[in-house]
Structures are given as C-alpha cells and as structure tokens.
GROMACS .gro file of C-alpha atoms in nm:
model
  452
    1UNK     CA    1  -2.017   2.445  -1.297
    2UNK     CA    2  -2.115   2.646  -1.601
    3UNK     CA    3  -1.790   2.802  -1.767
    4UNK     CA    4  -1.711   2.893  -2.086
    5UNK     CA    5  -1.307   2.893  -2.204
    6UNK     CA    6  -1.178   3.011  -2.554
    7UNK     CA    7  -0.769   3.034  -2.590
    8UNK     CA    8  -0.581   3.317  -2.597
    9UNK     CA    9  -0.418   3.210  -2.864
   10UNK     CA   10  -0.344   2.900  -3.103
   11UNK     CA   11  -0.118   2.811  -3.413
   12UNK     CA   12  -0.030   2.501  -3.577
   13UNK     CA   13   0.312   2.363  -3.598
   14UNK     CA   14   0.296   2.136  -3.936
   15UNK     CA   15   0.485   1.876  -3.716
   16UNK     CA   16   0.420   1.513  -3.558
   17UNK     CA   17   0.437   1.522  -3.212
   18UNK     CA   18   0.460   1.261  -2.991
   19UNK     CA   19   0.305   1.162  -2.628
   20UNK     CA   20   0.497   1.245  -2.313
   21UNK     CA   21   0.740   1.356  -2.497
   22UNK     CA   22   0.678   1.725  -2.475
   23UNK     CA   23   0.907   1.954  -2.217
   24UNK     CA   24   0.931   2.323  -2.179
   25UNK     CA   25   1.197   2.531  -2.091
   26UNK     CA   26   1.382   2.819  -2.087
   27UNK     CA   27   1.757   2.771  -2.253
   28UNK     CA   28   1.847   3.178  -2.256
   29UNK     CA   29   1.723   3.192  -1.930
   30UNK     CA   30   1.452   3.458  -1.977
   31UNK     CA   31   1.241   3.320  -2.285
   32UNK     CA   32   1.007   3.004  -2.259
   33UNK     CA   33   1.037   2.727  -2.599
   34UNK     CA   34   0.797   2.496  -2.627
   35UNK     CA   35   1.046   2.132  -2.665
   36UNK     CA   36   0.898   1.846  -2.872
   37UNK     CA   37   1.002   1.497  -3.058
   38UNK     CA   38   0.871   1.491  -3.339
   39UNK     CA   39   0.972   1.213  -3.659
   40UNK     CA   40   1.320   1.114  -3.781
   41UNK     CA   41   1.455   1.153  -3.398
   42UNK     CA   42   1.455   1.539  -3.471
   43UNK     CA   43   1.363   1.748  -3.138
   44UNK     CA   44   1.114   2.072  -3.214
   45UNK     CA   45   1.227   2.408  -3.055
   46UNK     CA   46   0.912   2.659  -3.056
   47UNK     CA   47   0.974   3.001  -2.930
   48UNK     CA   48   0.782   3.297  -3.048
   49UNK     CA   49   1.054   3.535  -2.891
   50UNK     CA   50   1.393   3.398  -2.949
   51UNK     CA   51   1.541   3.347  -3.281
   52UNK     CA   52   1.806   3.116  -3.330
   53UNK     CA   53   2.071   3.231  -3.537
   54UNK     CA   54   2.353   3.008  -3.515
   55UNK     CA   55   2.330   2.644  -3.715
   56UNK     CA   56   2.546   2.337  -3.673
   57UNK     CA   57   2.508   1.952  -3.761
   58UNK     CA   58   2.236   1.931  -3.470
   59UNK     CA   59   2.083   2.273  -3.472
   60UNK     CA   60   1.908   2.393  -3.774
   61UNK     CA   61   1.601   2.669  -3.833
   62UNK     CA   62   1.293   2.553  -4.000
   63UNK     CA   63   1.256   2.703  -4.360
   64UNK     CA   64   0.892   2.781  -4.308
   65UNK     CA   65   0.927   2.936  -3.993
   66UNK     CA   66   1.199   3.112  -3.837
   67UNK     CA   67   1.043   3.050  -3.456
   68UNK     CA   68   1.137   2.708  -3.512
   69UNK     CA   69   1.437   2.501  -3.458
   70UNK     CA   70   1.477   2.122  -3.522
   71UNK     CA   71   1.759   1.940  -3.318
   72UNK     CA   72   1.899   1.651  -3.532
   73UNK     CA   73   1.947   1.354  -3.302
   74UNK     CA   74   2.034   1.069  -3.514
   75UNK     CA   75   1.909   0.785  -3.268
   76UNK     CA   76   1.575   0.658  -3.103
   77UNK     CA   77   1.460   0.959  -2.827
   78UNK     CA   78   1.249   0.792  -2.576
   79UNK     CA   79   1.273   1.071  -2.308
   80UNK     CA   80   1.345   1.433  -2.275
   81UNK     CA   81   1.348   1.705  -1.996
   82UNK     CA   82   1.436   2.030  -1.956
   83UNK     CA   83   1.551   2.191  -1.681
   84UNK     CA   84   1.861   2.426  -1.473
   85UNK     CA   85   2.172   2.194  -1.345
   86UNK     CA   86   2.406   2.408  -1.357
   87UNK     CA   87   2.399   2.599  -0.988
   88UNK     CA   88   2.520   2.959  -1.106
   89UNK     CA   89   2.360   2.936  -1.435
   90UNK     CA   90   1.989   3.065  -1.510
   91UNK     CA   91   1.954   2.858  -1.850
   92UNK     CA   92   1.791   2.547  -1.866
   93UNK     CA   93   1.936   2.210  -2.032
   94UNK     CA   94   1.748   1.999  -2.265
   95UNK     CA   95   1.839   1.637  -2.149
   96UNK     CA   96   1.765   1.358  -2.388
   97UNK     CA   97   1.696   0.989  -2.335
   98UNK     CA   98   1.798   0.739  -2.544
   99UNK     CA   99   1.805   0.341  -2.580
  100UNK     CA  100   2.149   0.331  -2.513
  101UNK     CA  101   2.284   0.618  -2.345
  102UNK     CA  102   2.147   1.004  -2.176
  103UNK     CA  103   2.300   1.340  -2.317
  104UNK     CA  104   2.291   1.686  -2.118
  105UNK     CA  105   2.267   1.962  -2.381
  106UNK     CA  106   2.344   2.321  -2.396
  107UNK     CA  107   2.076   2.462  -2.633
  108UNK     CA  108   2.199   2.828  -2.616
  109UNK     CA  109   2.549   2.755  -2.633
  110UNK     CA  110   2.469   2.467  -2.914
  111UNK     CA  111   2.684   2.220  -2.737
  112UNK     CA  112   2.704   1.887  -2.528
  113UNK     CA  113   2.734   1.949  -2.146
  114UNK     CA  114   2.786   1.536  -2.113
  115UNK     CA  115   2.699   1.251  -2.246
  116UNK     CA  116   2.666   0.894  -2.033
  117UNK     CA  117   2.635   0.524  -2.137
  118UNK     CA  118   2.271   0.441  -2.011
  119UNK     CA  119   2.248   0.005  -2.080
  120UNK     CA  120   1.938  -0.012  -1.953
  121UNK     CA  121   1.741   0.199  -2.214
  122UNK     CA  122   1.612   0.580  -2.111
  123UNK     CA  123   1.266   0.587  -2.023
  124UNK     CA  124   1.220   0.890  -1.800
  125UNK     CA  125   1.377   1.168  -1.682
  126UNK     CA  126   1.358   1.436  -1.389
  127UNK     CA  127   1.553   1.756  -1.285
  128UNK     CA  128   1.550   1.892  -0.926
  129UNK     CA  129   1.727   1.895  -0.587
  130UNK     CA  130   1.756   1.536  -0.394
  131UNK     CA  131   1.959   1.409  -0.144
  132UNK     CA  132   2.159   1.707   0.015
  133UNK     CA  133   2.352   1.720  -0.345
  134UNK     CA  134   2.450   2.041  -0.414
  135UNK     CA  135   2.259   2.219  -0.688
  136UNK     CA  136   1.993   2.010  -0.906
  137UNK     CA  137   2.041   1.642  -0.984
  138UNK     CA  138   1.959   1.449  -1.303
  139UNK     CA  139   1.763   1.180  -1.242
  140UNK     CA  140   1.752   0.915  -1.480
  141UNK     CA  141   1.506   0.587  -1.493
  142UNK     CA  142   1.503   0.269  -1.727
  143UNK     CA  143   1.464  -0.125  -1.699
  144UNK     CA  144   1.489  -0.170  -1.378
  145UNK     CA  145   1.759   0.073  -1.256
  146UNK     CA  146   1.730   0.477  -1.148
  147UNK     CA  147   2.085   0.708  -1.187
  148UNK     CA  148   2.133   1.042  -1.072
  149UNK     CA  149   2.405   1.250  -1.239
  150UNK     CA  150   2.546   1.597  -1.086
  151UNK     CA  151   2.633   1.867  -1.298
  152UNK     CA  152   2.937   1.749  -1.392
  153UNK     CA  153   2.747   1.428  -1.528
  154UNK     CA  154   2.931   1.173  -1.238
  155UNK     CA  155   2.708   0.924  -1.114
  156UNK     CA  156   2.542   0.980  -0.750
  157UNK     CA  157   2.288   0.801  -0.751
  158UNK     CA  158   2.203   0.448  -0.843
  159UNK     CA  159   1.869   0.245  -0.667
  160UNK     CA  160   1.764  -0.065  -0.829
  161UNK     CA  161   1.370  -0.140  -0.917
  162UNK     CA  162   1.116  -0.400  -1.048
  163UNK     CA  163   0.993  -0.354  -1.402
  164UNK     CA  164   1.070  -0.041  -1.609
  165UNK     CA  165   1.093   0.311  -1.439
  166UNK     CA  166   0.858   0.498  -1.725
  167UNK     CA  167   0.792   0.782  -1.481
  168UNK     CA  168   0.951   0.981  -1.221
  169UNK     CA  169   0.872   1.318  -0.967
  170UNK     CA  170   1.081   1.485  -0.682
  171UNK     CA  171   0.872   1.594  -0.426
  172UNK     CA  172   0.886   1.689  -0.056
  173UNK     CA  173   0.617   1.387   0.051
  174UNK     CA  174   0.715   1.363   0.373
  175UNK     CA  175   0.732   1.794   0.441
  176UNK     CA  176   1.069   1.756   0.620
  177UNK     CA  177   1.183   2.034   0.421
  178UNK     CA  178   1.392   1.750   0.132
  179UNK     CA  179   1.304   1.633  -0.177
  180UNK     CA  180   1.150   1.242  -0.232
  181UNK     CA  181   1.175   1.053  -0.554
  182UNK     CA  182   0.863   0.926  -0.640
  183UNK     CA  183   0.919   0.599  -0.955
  184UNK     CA  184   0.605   0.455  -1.145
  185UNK     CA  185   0.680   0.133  -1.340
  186UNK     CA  186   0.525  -0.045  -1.622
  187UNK     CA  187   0.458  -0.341  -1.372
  188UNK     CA  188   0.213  -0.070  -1.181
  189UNK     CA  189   0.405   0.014  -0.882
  190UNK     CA  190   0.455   0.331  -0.744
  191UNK     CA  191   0.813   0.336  -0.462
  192UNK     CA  192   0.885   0.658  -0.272
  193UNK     CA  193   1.251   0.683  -0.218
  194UNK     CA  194   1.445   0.861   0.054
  195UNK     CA  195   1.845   0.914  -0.053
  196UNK     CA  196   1.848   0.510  -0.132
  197UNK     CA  197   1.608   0.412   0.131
  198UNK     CA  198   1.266   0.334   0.015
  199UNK     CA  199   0.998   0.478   0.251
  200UNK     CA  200   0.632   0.322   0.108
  201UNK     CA  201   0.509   0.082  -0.176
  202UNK     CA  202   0.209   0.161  -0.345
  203UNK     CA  203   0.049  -0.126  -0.640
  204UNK     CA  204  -0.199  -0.032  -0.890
  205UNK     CA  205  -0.196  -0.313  -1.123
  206UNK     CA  206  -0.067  -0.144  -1.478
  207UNK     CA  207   0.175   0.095  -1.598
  208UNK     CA  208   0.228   0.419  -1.418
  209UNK     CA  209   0.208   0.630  -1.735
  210UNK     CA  210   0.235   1.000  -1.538
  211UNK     CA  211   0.348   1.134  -1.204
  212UNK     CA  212   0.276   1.538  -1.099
  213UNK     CA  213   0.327   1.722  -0.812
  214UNK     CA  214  -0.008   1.918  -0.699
  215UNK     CA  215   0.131   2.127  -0.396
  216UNK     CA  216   0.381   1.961  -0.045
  217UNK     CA  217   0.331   1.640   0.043
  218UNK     CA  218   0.066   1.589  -0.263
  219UNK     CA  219   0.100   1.407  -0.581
  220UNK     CA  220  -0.120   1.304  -0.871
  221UNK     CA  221  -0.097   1.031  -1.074
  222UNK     CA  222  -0.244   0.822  -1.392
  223UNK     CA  223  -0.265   0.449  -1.512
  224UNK     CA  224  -0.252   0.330  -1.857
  225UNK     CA  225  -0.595   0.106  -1.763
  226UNK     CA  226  -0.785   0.475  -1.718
  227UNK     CA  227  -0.685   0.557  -1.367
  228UNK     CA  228  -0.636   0.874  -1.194
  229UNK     CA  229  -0.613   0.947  -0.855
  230UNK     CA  230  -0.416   1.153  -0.574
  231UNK     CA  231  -0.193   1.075  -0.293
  232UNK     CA  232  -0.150   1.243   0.040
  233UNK     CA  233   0.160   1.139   0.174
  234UNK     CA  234   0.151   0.797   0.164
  235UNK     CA  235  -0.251   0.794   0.181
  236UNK     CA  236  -0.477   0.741  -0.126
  237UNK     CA  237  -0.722   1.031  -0.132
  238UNK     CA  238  -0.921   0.904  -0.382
  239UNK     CA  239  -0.933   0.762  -0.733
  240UNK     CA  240  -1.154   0.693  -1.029
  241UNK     CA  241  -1.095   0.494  -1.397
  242UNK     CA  242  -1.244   0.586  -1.701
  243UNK     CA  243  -1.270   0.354  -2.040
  244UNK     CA  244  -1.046   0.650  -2.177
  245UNK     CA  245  -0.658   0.706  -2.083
  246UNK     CA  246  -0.547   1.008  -1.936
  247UNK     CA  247  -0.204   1.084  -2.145
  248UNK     CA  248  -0.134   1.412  -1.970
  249UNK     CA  249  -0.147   1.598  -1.614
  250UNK     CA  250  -0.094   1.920  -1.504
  251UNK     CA  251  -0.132   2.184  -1.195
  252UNK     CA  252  -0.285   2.555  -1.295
  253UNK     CA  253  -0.526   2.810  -1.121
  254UNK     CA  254  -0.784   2.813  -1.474
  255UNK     CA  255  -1.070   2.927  -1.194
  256UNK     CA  256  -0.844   3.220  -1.098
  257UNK     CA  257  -0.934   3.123  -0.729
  258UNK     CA  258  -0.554   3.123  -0.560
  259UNK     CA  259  -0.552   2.752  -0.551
  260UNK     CA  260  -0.459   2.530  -0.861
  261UNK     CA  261  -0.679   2.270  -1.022
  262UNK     CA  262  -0.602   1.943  -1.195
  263UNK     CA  263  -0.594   1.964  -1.553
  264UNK     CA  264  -0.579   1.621  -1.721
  265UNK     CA  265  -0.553   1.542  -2.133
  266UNK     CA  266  -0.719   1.220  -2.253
  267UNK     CA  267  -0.669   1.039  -2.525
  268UNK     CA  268  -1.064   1.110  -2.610
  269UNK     CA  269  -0.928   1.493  -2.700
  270UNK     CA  270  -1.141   1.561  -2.375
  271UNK     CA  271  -0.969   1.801  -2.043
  272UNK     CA  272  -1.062   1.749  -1.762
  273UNK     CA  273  -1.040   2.047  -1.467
  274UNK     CA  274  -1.089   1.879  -1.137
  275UNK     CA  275  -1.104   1.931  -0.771
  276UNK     CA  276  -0.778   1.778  -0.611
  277UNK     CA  277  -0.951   1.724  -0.319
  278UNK     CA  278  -1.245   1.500  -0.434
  279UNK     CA  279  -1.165   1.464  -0.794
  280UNK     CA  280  -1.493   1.599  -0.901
  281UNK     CA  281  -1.491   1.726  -1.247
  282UNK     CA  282  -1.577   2.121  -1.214
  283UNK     CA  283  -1.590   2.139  -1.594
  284UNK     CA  284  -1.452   2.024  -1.939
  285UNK     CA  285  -1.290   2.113  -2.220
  286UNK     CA  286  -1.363   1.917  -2.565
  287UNK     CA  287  -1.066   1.926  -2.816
  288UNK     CA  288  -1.045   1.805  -3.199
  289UNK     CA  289  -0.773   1.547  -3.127
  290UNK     CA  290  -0.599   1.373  -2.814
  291UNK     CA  291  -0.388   1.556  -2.591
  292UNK     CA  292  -0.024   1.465  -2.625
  293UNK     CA  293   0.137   1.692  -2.348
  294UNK     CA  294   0.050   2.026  -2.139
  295UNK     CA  295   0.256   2.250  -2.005
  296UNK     CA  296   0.216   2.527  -1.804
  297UNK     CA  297   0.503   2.865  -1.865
  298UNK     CA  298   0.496   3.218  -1.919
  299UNK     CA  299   0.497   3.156  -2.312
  300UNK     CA  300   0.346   3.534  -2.380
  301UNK     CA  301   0.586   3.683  -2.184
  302UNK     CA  302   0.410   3.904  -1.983
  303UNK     CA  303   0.482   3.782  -1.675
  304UNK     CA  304   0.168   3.505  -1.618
  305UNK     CA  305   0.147   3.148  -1.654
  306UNK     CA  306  -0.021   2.990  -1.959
  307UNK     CA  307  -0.156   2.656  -1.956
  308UNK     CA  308  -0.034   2.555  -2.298
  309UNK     CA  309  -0.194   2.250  -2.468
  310UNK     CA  310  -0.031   2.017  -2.716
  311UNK     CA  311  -0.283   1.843  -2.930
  312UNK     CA  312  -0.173   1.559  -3.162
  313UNK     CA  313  -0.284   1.570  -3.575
  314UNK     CA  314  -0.485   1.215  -3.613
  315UNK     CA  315  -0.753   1.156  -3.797
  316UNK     CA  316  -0.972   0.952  -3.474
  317UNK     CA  317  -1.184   1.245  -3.446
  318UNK     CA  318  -1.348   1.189  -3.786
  319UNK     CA  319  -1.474   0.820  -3.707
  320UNK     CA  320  -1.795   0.913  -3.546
  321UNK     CA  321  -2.106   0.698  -3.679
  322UNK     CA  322  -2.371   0.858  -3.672
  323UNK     CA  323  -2.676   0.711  -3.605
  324UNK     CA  324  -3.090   0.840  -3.553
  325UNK     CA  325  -3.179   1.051  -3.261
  326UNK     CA  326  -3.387   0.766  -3.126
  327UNK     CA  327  -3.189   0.469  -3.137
  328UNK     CA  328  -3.124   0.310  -2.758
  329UNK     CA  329  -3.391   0.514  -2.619
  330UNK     CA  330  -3.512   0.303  -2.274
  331UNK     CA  331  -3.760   0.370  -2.026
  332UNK     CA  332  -3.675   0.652  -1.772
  333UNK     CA  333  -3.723   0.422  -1.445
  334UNK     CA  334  -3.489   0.156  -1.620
  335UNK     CA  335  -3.278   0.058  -1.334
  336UNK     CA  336  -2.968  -0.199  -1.296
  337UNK     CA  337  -2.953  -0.427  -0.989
  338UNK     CA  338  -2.657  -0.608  -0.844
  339UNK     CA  339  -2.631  -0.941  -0.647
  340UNK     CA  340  -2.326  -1.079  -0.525
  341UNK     CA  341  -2.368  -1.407  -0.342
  342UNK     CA  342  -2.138  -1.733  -0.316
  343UNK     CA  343  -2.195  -2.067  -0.520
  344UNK     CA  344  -2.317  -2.293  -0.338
  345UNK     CA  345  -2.385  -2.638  -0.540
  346UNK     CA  346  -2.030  -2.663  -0.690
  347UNK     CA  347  -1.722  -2.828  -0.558
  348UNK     CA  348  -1.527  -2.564  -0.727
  349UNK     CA  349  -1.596  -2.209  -0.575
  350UNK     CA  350  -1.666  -1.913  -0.650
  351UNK     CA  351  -1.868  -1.596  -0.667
  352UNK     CA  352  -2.138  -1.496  -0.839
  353UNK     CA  353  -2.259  -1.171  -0.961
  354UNK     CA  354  -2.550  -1.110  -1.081
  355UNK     CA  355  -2.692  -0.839  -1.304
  356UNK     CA  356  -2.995  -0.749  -1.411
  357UNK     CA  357  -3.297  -0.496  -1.526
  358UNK     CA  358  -3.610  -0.383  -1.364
  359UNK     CA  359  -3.814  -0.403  -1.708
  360UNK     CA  360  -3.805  -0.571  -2.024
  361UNK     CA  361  -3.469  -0.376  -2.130
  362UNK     CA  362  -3.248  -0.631  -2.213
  363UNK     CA  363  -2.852  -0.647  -2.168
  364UNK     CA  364  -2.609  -0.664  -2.408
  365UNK     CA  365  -2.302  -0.663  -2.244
  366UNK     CA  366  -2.067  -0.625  -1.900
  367UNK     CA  367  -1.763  -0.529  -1.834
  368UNK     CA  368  -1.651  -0.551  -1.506
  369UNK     CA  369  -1.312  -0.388  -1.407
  370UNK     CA  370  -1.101  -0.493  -1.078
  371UNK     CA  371  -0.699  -0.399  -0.973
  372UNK     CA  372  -0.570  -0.744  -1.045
  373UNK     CA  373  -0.853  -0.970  -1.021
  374UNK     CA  374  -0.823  -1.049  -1.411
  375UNK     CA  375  -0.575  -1.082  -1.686
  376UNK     CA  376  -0.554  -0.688  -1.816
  377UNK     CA  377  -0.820  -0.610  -1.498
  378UNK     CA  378  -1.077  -0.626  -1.708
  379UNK     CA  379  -1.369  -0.916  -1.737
  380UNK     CA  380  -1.607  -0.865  -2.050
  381UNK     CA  381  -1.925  -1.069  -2.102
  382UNK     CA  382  -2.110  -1.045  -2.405
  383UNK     CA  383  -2.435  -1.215  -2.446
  384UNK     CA  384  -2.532  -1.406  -2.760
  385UNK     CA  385  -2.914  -1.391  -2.675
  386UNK     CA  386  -3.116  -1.122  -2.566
  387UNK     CA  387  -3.180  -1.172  -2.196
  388UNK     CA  388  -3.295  -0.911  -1.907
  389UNK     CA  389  -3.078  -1.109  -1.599
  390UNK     CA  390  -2.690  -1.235  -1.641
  391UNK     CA  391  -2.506  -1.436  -1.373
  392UNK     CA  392  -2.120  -1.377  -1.390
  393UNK     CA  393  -1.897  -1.608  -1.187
  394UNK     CA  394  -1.586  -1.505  -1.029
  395UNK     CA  395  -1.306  -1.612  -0.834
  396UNK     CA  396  -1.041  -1.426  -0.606
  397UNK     CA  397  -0.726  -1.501  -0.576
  398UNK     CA  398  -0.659  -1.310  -0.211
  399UNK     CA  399  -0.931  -1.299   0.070
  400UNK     CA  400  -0.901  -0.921   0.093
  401UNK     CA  401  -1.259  -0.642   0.043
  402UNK     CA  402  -1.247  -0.490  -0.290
  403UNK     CA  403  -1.379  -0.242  -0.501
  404UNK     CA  404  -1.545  -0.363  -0.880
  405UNK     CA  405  -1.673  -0.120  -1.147
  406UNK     CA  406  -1.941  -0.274  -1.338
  407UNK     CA  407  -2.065  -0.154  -1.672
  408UNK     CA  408  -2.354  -0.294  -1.820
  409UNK     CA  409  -2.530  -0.172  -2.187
  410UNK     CA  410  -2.875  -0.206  -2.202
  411UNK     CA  411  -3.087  -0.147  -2.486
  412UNK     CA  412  -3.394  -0.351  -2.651
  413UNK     CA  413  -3.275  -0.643  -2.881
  414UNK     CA  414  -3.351  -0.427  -3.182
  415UNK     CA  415  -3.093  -0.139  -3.055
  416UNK     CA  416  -2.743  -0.053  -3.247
  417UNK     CA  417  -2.677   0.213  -2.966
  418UNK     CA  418  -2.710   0.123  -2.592
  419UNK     CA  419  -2.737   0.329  -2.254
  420UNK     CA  420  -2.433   0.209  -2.049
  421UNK     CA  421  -2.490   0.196  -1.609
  422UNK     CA  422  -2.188   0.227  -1.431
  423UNK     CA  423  -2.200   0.098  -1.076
  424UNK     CA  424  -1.931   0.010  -0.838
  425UNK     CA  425  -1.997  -0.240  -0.565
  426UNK     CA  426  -1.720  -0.391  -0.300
  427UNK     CA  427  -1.673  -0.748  -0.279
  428UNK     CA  428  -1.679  -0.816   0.063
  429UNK     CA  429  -1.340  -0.995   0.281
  430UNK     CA  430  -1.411  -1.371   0.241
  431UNK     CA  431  -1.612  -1.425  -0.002
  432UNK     CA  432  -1.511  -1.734  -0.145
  433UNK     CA  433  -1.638  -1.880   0.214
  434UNK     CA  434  -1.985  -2.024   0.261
  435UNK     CA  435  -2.113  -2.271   0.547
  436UNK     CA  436  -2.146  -2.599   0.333
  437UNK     CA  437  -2.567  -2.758   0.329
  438UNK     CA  438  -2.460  -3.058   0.454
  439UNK     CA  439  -2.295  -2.966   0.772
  440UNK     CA  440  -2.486  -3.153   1.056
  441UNK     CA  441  -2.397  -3.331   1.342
  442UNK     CA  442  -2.192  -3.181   1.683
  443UNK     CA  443  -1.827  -3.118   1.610
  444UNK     CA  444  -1.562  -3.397   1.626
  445UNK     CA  445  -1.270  -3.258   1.778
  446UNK     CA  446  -1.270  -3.059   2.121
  447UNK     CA  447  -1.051  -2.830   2.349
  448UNK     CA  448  -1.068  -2.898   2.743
  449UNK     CA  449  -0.926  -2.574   2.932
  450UNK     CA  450  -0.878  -2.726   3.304
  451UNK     CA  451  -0.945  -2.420   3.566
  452UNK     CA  452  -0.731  -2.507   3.878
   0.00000   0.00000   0.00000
C-alpha cells in the first residue's frame, strides 16, 4: 500500500526518556499532558494548554519552558499510569511504581491521594473497572504477586503468579459484558484472570514486554525475542518474530477507514501499521531513533485523536557502515532448500536439518529460531569455511509439531554484505522416531483375543 505520512506537528523536549514508561492523561480533566520518566527519578509533565502555576517540593516548572513540569520523586520509578479512580471525579491520577512501594497522586491538586507498601517491587500498572468493584480499580503487578487497590487505596485484590508481572490489560475477553485481567511475565506467560479465578494459560517462551487491547474480546501482544501477535479470546490468530523488538503498541484509525489499525514502535526506529486480522504490514513509517512509547489523545485539542509518538535521543542511528552498491550481489534464481530428516547411524538421536543453495552461492551463517527448543530460542551456526550445503542437528525435548524460522546469509566467500532467506518450516509430531535398519525377524511377544 503506497502512502505517504508527514506529522502534524513535532517538538523536542531536551529530556531523556525512558521505554514503557510513557502515560498520558488528563489531570484537569479537560486537557491531555503527555507523562514521562525521565533521569534523576524526575517525572516529565508536557502540556501545550495547561500551565502549571503552583510549585511545591515535588512539582516544579521547567525554566526553559513553561509547558513543562518535572515531578521530583526521589526514588527508583519503574512504572507509571495514568488514569480516573475517583468515581465522581473527571481528573485523572498519575500512579507511580516503585521498588518498594505504589503512590496515587493528585497532579492538579499537587497532592498524595495514597501511598501503599508494595514488597514485591512495582513493575506494572493498570487502571479500569474489574470485578463488580465499584468505580475503577488500581491494579498493581510485581514479582510474583498482582494487588488491586479501590479508591480509597484498601486492598481488593490480591492473585499470586509465576515470574514477574511486567505487563498488565483489563479487557472484556470473554464479551460477558465484565472486565478480564490479562498478566504477561518475564518467564513468557500470558494468564487471563476472572475476579481470582484464572480462565486460560497461554506460554510464549520470553518476557511479555506489552499487552493492548485492539477492540472486545481482542488483544495484542509483544515478546522481548521479536514477537508480535493477536489473540481472539483465548485463540491465537496469528503471530510473527522479527530480529528487531517491538517496544511499543498501539490501536488508531491512521487509514481513516472506521476501523483501527495496529501501530507498533521498534527498537529499529521503524512503525509498523498492520492489519489486526492477518498482521500484514499495510505500510511503514521510518523514524531517526527507537520508539520509546505511543500514545494516542486529543493532544491539539480539537476534539480528534492524535497518535502521538515518543522517540528516544540515541546516537544508534548514526552507526550505519556503509559499504559499495555491489557488495552481496547473488544470482536472481539463488534459491534456499530445506531437509529435515532423522539420524539414523547414531545411538544418540536426533534431527537433522539441512540447508543448502541451488548454485555456487555459499552460506555464511543460520540462525534458526524455535519457542523453547533452545537456550534464549535461538540456535546460530556460523561456518568457518565457505561451503554451499550445512547439516544442523537438533534435538526436541517434547514430541509435539512445531513451527522453526530459519535464516540463512548467503553471499560468495569474497562478500562483507550477505542476502539473508527467511523460511519457516514445521517440524513434524515425532520426529525423534525412526524404524531402526536392523529390525528383522517376526515379533517376540504376542496378544491372543479368544472369540467365544
């Protein structure tokens, strides 16, 4: 799809910001602020139509710009989220996670709703309705534990997890009408809760970095290995890794076509607008430096969303090499072909996969990525001679059909750049199992069934 974008508008900030930990919200109830951490655990308020006039310890107003204000924390932030939990209040909280405890605070009123002891160290945060609680419910995740606090701050809530709860989402999954929590965890599991009841169990082998709600019943969601995908309930619709991360997702209508696309930020400075549906990428969006957060808010104030997009300051973009226009040119018929077969001569089993080239390319290297069929999913060979065919065994640990992406670079033995094929093949259920050479003879043992 051929589609040009430009912004609307841009400006710099002159601040670090940091990754997933960018909110928006709106603390006068009307105006949209940008919320960021940025360094010396100060949080950056960005608003280009409120101007904050009162100052405390906490709250003070940038000296360069007066459409900034920096909250002085004092301790580690490792989460923040903004959102309404009062029920008869329009105004948004800013709630902030740290190592030791989570703290509700009144922005426009320049105060502390609550504060609570949190033991298990902050690592994500959510605001929304669960569990029949009246009004909105703070829900809190860390090592192992998830706490939901009502308005007043008391503790409703309290499920206990594997691994580290770095993300969180309250959706309606199931379309009964109620609010799910949906937990990622650094040990790569995704639980769907119900009150305390958990409903399904999803594994994807690495962190669950992000967690976004697409429309009812529909959720996307992104692995720290490269992998995106989408759930339907408690279906997998589809998903695909890339060698880059994906460090931000959002939902917004860019095609103007009444139904929103996927909008993900990779670390590559690359954004990605998707189909939900498929996942195809309808087109892309190439930025100077990686994508830290997005957030999408009326921030002009005229009454439409804006997909707003928070780009980090580092200096990665510079370190391209550049090298001649004809380096790792190959034949146009250059093709990559797969085996996959089972060892047969060795008492110790396994699988084999070959790879190899049609011509006289040669390969450099493969990388072959699986869910939890190596140590970090990911099996690299690298070749210290130049050869055209390269056998790669394997073993499984479970007897189940899976999917493995295979990269392979191929070049001539010459090349400092290489074209990289990306296949994916399925290892089929079994395949550790072969009939041995040697098995001759009629079978020992027998079974008799006596008809009477």
């Amino acid at each position: 799809m051929d589609i040009s974008t430009k912004p609307v508008f841009s400006f710099s900030l002159n601040y670090k910001v940091f990754e997933k930990l960018v909110t928006c919200g709106k603390y006068d109830g009307i105006h949209s602020c940008l919320t960021m951490v940025t360094t010396a655990d100060k949080i950056l308020i960005h608003t280009p139509h409120k101007r904050y006039g009162l100052q405390n310890s906490k709250l003070s107003i940038s000296e360069i710009k007066n459409d900034i204000a920096l909250l002085n924390m004092n301790f580690p932030i490792r989460a923040i989220v903004a959102g309404r939990l009062k029920k008869d209040d329009e105004r948004d909280v800013l709630v902030i996670g740290s190592p030791s405890h989570v703290l509700a605070y009144h922005v426009d009123e320049n105060c502390n709703m609550f504060q609570r002891d949190f033991h298990e160290g902050v690592r994500s945060a959510v605001i929304g309705g669960y569990a029949n609680q009246p009004g909105n419910t703070l829900i809190v995740g860390g090592n192992a534990v998830v706490r939901g606090y009502n308005q007043e701050g008391t503790e409703v809530l309290w499920l206990i997890t594997s691994g580290s709860v770095v993300s969180l989402l309250l959706i309606d999954i199931d379309k009964d009408g109620q609010n799910e929590l949906i937990t990622g965890t650094d040990d790569g599991c995704i639980r769907i809760y119900k009150k305390e009841a958990l409903l399904h169990e999803f594994t994807e082998g690495n962190e669950i970095q992000n967690l976004v709600a697409l429309r009812t019943g529909q959720f996307m969601y992104s692995v720290k290995n490269g992998t995106i995908g989408v759930f339907e309930e408690n279906v997998r619709m589809w998903r695909i890794k890339s060698k880059a991360r994906a460090t931000a997702m959002a939902t917004y209508d860019i095609l103007g076509c009444e139904a929103k696309q996927m909008i993900v930020g990779w670390k590559s400075g690359k954004i990605d607008v998707r189909d939900p549906r498929t996942g195809d990428v309808w087109f892309r969006m190439k930025m100077n430096d990686f994508v830290c957060g997005i957030a999408c808010n009326d921030y002009r104030g005229i009454g439409l969303l804006d997909l707003v997009e928070i780009l980090s300051n580092t200096s990665e973009s510079n370190l391209v090499q550049s090298v001649p226009d004809n380096v790792g040119i190959i034949p146009s018929n250059t093709r990559l072909q797969i085996g996959i077969s089972t060892s047969y001569d060795s008492n110790d089993m396994n699988i084999d996969i070959t790879v190899s080239t049609n011509n006289s390319t040669t390969i450099r290297a493969v990388l072959i990525f699986a869910d939890q069929l190596f140590k970090e999913e990911t099996l690299i060979a690298h070749l210290t001679k130049d050869v055209s065919r390269i056998l790669i065994p394997l073993k499984t640990l479970k007897d189940n059909a899976q999917d493995i992406h295979i990269k392979a670079f191929v070049g001539y033995p010459s090349s400092v750049q290489f074209h990289v094929f990306e296949l994916t093949r399925q290892l089929p259920k079994f395949a550790m199992y072969t009939i041995p050479h040697n098995l001759t003879g009629s079978p020992k043992s027998v079974y008799e069934v006596k008809i009477i």
